C-alpha atoms as a printed R data frame, in Angstrom:
   type eleno elety resid chain resno       x       y       z
1  ATOM     1    CA   MET     A     1 -14.408   4.254   7.529
2  ATOM     2    CA   CYS     A     2 -10.754   4.249   8.506
3  ATOM     3    CA   GLY     A     3  -9.568   5.058  11.973
4  ATOM     4    CA   MET     A     4  -6.558   4.486  14.136
5  ATOM     5    CA   HIS     A     5  -7.229   1.627  16.539
6  ATOM     6    CA   THR     A     6  -3.767   1.088  17.914
7  ATOM     7    CA   THR     A     7  -1.618   1.523  20.957
8  ATOM     8    CA   PRO     A     8   2.028   2.541  20.891
9  ATOM     9    CA   ARG     A     9   3.022  -1.072  21.604
10 ATOM    10    CA   SER     A    10   0.925  -2.465  18.741
11 ATOM    11    CA   GLU     A    11   2.272   0.246  16.430
12 ATOM    12    CA   LEU     A    12   5.810  -0.795  17.331
13 ATOM    13    CA   ARG     A    13   4.995  -4.458  16.643
14 ATOM    14    CA   THR     A    14   3.442  -3.527  13.310
15 ATOM    15    CA   LEU     A    15   6.403  -1.368  12.325
16 ATOM    16    CA   SER     A    16   8.796  -4.140  13.320
17 ATOM    17    CA   ALA     A    17   6.817  -6.656  11.237
18 ATOM    18    CA   LEU     A    18   6.874  -4.303   8.256
19 ATOM    19    CA   ILE     A    19  10.635  -3.803   8.518
20 ATOM    20    CA   THR     A    20  11.186  -7.560   8.750
21 ATOM    21    CA   ARG     A    21   8.976  -8.247   5.737
22 ATOM    22    CA   VAL     A    22  10.417  -5.441   3.631
23 ATOM    23    CA   SER     A    23  13.997  -6.459   4.340
24 ATOM    24    CA   SER     A    24  13.273 -10.095   3.439
25 ATOM    25    CA   SER     A    25  12.567  -9.367  -0.237
26 ATOM    26    CA   LEU     A    26  13.856  -7.181  -3.013
27 ATOM    27    CA   ASP     A    27  10.748  -7.737  -5.161
28 ATOM    28    CA   VAL     A    28   8.910  -4.397  -5.177
29 ATOM    29    CA   ASP     A    29   5.466  -5.959  -5.709
30 ATOM    30    CA   GLU     A    30   5.938  -8.322  -2.766
31 ATOM    31    CA   VAL     A    31   7.169  -5.489  -0.546
32 ATOM    32    CA   LEU     A    32   4.197  -3.318  -1.537
33 ATOM    33    CA   ASP     A    33   1.736  -6.162  -0.878
34 ATOM    34    CA   GLN     A    34   3.171  -6.682   2.600
35 ATOM    35    CA   ALA     A    35   3.243  -2.958   3.346
36 ATOM    36    CA   ILE     A    36  -0.334  -2.328   2.210
37 ATOM    37    CA   ALA     A    37  -1.652  -5.294   4.204
38 ATOM    38    CA   LEU     A    38   0.043  -4.045   7.370
39 ATOM    39    CA   CYS     A    39  -1.083  -0.451   6.810
40 ATOM    40    CA   ALA     A    40  -4.667  -1.567   6.279
41 ATOM    41    CA   GLU     A    41  -4.490  -3.638   9.462
42 ATOM    42    CA   LEU     A    42  -2.948  -0.782  11.426
43 ATOM    43    CA   THR     A    43  -5.504   1.799  10.303
44 ATOM    44    CA   GLY     A    44  -8.542  -0.485  10.207
45 ATOM    45    CA   CYS     A    45  -9.222   0.369   6.535
46 ATOM    46    CA   GLU     A    46 -10.957  -2.220   4.406
47 ATOM    47    CA   GLY     A    47  -9.829  -0.613   1.159
48 ATOM    48    CA   ALA     A    48  -6.235   0.500   0.798
49 ATOM    49    CA   LEU     A    49  -4.238   1.300  -2.324
50 ATOM    50    CA   VAL     A    50  -0.635   2.236  -3.104
51 ATOM    51    CA   TYR     A    51   0.054   4.559  -6.008
52 ATOM    52    CA   LEU     A    52   3.582   4.857  -7.417
53 ATOM    53    CA   TRP     A    53   4.861   7.310  -9.978
54 ATOM    54    CA   ASP     A    54   5.200   5.773 -13.435
55 ATOM    55    CA   GLU     A    55   7.728   7.802 -15.409
56 ATOM    56    CA   GLU     A    56   6.697   6.298 -18.740
57 ATOM    57    CA   GLN     A    57   3.054   7.270 -18.255
58 ATOM    58    CA   ASP     A    58   3.893  10.437 -16.308
59 ATOM    59    CA   ARG     A    59   1.134   9.464 -13.861
60 ATOM    60    CA   LEU     A    60   0.530   7.902 -10.457
61 ATOM    61    CA   VAL     A    61  -0.527   4.290 -11.033
62 ATOM    62    CA   ILE     A    62  -2.044   1.845  -8.542
63 ATOM    63    CA   ARG     A    63   0.679  -0.726  -7.867
64 ATOM    64    CA   SER     A    64  -0.723  -2.537  -4.826
65 ATOM    65    CA   ALA     A    65  -4.035  -3.034  -3.079
66 ATOM    66    CA   VAL     A    66  -5.619  -5.106  -0.333
67 ATOM    67    CA   GLU     A    67  -7.771  -8.129  -1.163
68 ATOM    68    CA   GLY     A    68 -10.988  -7.115  -2.847
69 ATOM    69    CA   TYR     A    69  -9.286  -4.243  -4.664
70 ATOM    70    CA   ARG     A    70  -6.455  -6.055  -6.464
71 ATOM    71    CA   HIS     A    71  -8.318  -5.852  -9.790
72 ATOM    72    CA   TRP     A    72  -7.635  -2.079  -9.649
73 ATOM    73    CA   ILE     A    73  -3.843  -2.616  -9.872
74 ATOM    74    CA   GLY     A    74  -2.653  -1.016 -13.096
75 ATOM    75    CA   ALA     A    75  -6.221  -0.191 -14.092
76 ATOM    76    CA   PHE     A    76  -6.408   3.269 -12.513
77 ATOM    77    CA   SER     A    77  -4.025   6.185 -12.501
78 ATOM    78    CA   LEU     A    78  -3.925   9.872 -11.609
79 ATOM    79    CA   GLU     A    79  -2.200  12.842 -13.133
80 ATOM    80    CA   LEU     A    80  -0.007  14.866 -10.828
81 ATOM    81    CA   GLY     A    81  -2.314  17.115  -8.796
82 ATOM    82    CA   GLU     A    82  -5.424  14.939  -9.275
83 ATOM    83    CA   GLY     A    83  -7.197  13.117  -6.476
């Protein structure tokens, strides 16, 4: 179960860490991996996924996931309005 377990100060530290990590790379997969790890940490979720719109498939496709769910990357997708 996911739940917010943070204080404003820890949220600020997490946001600052995310900005630093995102600005250090232009590789979208690396940025997504860093973002999903921080979001999972911030929310306390054990399973977190990032879907991005794939224009070729005309679907939302899993592009990043936390450890334990990485095998789902590219394997699952949703049509617009599903989920």
